[in-house]
Short mmCIF file of C-alpha atoms and ligand atoms in Angstrom, two decimals:
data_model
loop_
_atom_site.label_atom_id
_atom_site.label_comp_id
_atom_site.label_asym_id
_atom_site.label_seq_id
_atom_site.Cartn_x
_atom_site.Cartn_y
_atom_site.Cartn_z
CA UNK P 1 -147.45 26.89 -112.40
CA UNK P 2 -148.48 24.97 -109.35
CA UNK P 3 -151.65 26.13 -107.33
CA UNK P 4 -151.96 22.70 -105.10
CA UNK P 5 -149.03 22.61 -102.92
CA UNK P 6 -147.53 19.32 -102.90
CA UNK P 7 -146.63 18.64 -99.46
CA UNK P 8 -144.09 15.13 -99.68
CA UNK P 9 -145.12 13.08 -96.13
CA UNK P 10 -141.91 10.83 -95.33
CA UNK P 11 -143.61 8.64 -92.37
CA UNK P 12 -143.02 4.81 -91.27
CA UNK P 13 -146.59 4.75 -89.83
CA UNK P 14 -149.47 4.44 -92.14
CA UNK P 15 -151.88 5.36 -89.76
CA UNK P 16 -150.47 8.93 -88.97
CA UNK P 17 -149.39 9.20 -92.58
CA UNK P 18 -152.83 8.56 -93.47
CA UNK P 19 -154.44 11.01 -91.07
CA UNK P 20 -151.85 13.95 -92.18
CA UNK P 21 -152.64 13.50 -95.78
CA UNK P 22 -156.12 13.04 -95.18
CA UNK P 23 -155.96 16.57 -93.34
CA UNK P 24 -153.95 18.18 -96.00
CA UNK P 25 -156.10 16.88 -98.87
CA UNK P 26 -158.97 18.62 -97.05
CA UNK P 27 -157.13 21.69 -96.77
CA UNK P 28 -156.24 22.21 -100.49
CA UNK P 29 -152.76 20.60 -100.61
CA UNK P 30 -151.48 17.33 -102.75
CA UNK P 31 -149.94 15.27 -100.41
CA UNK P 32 -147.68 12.54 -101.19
CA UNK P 33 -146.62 9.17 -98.92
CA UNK P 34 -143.11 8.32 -99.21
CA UNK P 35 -142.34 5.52 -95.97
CA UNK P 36 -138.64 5.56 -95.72
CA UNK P 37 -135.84 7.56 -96.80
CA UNK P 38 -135.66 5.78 -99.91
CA UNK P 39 -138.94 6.34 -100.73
CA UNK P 40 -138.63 9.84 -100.27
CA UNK P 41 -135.80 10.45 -102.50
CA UNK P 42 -138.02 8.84 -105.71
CA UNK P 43 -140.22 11.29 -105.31
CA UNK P 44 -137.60 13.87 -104.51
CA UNK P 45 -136.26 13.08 -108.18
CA UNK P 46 -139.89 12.60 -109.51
CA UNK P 47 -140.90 16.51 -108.72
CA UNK P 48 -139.85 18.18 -105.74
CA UNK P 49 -142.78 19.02 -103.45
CA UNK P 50 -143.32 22.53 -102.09
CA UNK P 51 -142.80 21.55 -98.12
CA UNK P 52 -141.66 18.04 -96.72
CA UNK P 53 -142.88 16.98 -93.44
CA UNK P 54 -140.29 14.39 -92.33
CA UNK P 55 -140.32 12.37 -89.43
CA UNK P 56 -137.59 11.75 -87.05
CA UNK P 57 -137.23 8.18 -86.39
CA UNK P 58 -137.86 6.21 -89.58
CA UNK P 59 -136.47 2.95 -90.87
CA UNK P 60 -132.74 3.34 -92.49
CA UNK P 61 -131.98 6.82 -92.91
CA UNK P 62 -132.91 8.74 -90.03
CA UNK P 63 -135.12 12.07 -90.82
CA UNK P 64 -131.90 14.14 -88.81
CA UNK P 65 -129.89 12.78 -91.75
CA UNK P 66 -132.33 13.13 -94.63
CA UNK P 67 -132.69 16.65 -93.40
CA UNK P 68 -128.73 17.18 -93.86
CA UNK P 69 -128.72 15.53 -96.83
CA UNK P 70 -131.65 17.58 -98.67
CA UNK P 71 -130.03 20.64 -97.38
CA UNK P 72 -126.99 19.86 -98.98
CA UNK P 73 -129.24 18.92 -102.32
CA UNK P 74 -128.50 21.88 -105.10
CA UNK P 75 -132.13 20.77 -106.44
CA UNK P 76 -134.25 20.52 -103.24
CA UNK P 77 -132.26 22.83 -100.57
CA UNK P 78 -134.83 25.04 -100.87
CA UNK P 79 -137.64 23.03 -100.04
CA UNK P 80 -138.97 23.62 -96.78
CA UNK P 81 -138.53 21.00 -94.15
CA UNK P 82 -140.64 20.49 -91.31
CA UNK P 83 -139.61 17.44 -88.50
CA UNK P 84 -142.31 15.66 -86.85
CA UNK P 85 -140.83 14.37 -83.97
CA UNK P 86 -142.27 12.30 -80.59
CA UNK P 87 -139.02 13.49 -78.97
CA UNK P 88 -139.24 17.03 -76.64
CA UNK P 89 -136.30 16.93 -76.04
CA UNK P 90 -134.95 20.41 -76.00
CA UNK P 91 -131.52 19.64 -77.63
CA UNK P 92 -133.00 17.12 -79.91
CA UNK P 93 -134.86 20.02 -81.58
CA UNK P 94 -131.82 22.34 -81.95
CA UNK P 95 -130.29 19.49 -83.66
CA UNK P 96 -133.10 18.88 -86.20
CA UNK P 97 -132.89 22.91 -86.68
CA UNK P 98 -129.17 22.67 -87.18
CA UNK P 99 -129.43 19.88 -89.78
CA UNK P 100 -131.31 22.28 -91.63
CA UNK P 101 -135.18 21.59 -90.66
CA UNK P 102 -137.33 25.36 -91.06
CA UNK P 103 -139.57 24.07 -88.22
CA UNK P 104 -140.33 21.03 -86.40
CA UNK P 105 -143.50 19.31 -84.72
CA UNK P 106 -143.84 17.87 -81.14
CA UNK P 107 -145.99 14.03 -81.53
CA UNK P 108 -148.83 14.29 -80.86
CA UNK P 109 -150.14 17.32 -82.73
CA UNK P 110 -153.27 18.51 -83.81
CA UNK P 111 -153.46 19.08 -87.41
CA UNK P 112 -154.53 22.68 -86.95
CA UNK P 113 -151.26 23.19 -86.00
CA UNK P 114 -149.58 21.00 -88.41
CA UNK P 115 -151.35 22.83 -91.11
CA UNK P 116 -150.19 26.12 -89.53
CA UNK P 117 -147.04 25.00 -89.91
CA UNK P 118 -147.57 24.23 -93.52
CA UNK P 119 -148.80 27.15 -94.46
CA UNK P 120 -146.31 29.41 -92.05
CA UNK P 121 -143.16 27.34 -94.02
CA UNK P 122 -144.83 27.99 -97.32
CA UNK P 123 -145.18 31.88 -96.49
CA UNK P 124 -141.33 32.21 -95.11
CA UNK P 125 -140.55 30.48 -98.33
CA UNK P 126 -142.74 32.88 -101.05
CA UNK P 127 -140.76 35.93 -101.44
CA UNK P 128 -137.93 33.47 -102.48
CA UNK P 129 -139.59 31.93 -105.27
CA UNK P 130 -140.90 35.00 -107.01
CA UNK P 131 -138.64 35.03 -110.08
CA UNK P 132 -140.83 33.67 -112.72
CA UNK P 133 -143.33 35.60 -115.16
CA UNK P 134 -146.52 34.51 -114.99
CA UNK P 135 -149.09 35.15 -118.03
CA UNK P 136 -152.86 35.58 -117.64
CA UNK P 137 -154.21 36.55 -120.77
CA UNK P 138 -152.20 39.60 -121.91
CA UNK P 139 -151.16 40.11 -118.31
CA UNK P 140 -147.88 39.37 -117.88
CA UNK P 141 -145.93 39.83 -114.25
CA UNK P 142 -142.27 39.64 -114.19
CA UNK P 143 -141.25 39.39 -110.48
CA UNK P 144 -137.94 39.15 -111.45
CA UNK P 145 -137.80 42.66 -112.69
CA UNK P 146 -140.56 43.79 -110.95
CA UNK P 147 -142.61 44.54 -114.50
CA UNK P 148 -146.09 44.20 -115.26
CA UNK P 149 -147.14 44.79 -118.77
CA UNK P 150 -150.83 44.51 -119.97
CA UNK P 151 -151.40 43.70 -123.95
CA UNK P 152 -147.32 44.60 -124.56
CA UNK P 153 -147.03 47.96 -122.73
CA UNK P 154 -144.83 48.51 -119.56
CA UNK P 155 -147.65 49.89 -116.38
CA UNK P 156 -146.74 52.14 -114.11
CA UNK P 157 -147.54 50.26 -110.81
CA UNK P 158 -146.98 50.66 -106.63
CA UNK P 159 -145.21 47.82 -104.87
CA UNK P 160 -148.36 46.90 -102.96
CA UNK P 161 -150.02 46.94 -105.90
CA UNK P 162 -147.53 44.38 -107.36
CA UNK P 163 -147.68 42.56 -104.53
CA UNK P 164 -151.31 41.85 -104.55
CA UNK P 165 -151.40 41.25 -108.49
CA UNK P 166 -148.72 39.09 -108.00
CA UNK P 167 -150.53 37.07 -105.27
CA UNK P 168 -153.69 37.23 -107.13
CA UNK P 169 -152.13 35.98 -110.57
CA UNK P 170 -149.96 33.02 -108.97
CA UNK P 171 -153.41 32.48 -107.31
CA UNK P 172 -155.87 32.75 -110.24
CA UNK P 173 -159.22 31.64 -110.53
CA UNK P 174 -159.80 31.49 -106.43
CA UNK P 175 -161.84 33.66 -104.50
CA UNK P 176 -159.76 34.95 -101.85
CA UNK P 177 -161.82 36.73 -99.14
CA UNK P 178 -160.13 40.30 -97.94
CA UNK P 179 -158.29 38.73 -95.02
CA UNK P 180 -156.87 36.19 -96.60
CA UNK P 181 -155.46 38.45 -98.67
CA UNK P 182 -154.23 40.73 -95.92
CA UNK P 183 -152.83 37.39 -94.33
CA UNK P 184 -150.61 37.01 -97.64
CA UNK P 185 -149.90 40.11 -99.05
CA UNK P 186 -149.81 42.45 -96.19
CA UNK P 187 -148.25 39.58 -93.45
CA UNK P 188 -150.01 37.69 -90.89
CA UNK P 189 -148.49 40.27 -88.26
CA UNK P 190 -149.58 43.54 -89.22
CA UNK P 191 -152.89 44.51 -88.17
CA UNK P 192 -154.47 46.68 -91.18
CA UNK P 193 -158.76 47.48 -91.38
CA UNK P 194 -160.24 45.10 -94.49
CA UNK P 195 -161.22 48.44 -96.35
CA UNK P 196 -157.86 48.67 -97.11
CA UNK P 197 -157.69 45.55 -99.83
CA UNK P 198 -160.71 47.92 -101.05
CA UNK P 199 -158.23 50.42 -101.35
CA UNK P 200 -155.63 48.77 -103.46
CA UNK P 201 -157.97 46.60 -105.32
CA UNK P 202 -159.27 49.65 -106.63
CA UNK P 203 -155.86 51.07 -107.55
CA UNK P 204 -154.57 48.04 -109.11
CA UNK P 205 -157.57 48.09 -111.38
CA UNK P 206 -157.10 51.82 -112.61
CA UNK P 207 -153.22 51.09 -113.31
CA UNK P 208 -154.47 47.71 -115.12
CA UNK P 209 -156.69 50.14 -117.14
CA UNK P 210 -158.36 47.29 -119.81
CA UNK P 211 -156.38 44.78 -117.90
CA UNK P 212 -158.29 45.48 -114.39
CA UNK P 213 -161.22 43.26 -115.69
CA UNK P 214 -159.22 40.24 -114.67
CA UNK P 215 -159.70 41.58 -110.93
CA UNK P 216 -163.58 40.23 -110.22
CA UNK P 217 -165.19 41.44 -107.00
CA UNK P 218 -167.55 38.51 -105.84
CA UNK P 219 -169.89 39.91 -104.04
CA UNK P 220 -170.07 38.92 -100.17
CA UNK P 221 -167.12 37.32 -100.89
CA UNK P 222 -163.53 38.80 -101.87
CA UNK P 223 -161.69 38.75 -105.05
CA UNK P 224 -160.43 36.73 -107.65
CA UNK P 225 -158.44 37.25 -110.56
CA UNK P 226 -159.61 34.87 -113.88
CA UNK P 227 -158.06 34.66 -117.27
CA UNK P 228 -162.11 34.54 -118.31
CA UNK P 229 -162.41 37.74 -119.55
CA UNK P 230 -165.34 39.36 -122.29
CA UNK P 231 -163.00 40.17 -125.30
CA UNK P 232 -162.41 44.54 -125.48
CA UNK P 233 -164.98 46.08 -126.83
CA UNK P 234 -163.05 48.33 -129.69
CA UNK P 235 -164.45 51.66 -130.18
CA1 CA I 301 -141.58 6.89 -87.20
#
């Protein structure tokens, strides 16, 4: 299980390759430099990354036809793809949509908004890759099946519930403050009062029963879930 996002930066131009990955390193993602197309598509086969930010006019291949091509990719048509582009062109950006680009970038940009961007792609993308179990401790969370079991019994739980445990255990070991976790379980659009990750914090715990002493409060902080638990006490 990955918790650094890889983010795969195809860019001719050191310098602004440099300064993206610089930002993104600083913001908790792995970035990788590919310079060309060809590049690119080593490290495509190498591991796929969890976004690409591809830029329009590179040597050989242009990023229009990378896009197409990667969409067309069994293995990495799922990756988000975001075009960085110096062109404003109106049309130019419904083509880099229509070759299958989830979002594209106007040169120059600030790297708040490229890491926006990042993060927005990475959110759209979530709900999509939420078929694996993950195991922490004798949690287990099947989002396939939408199961959580706790020391080999089958719990009971509420789909926000199972949202938040699921964000919490592909997320482990990070304090994540109560908006944050709004921001990803609830949706950056929906306006809902911080006492409300209280709430559900609380009622995730009682249908975790032993299991809710994964869920740490840290105090003036948020939550985190951690696989660093005292062993039960047996009675
Ligand atoms: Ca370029």
């Amino acid at each position: 299980m990955k918790t650094v996002p890889r983010v795969l930066i195809v860019e001719d131009e050191p310098a602004i390759a440099e300064l993206i990955a610089v930002n993104l390193k600083h913001n908790g993602f792995a970035p990788v430099w590919a310079g060309d197309g060809v590049a690119a598509q080593r490290e495509l086969d190498a591991e796929l990354p969890d976004v690409i930010l591809l830029d329009w006019m590179l040597p050989g291949q242009s990023g229009l036809s990378l896009a197409r091509k990667w969409r067309a990719d069994s293995r990495c048509k799922a990756v988000p793809i975001i075009l960085l582009t110096a062109r404003s062109d109106e049309s130019d950006k419904i083509a880099g949509l229509d070759a299958g680009a989830d979002d594209y970038i106007t040169k120059p940009f600030s790297t708040k908004e490229l890491l926006a961007r990042v993060r927005s792609v990475l959110r759209r993308r979530a709900p999509e890759q939420t078929t694996d179990t993950v195991t922490i401790g004798e949690l287990v969370l099947d989002a396939g099946t939408h199961r959580v079991m706790y020391q080999g019994q089958s719990l009971k739980i509420g789909p926000t519930e199972f949202k938040l445990l699921h964000y919490l255990m592909t997320h482990s070991e990070r304090v994540h403050s109560r908006g944050q976790l709004l921001d990803k379980v609830w949706g950056d659009h929906v306006y809902i009062e911080e006492r409300t990750v209280d709430v559900h914090v609380k009622r995730l715990r009682e249908v975790l029963g032993q299991g809710g002493r994964h869920v740490e409060t840290v105090r003036g902080a948020g939550y985190r879930l951690t696989a660093m638990v005292a062993p039960t006490i047996s009675a």
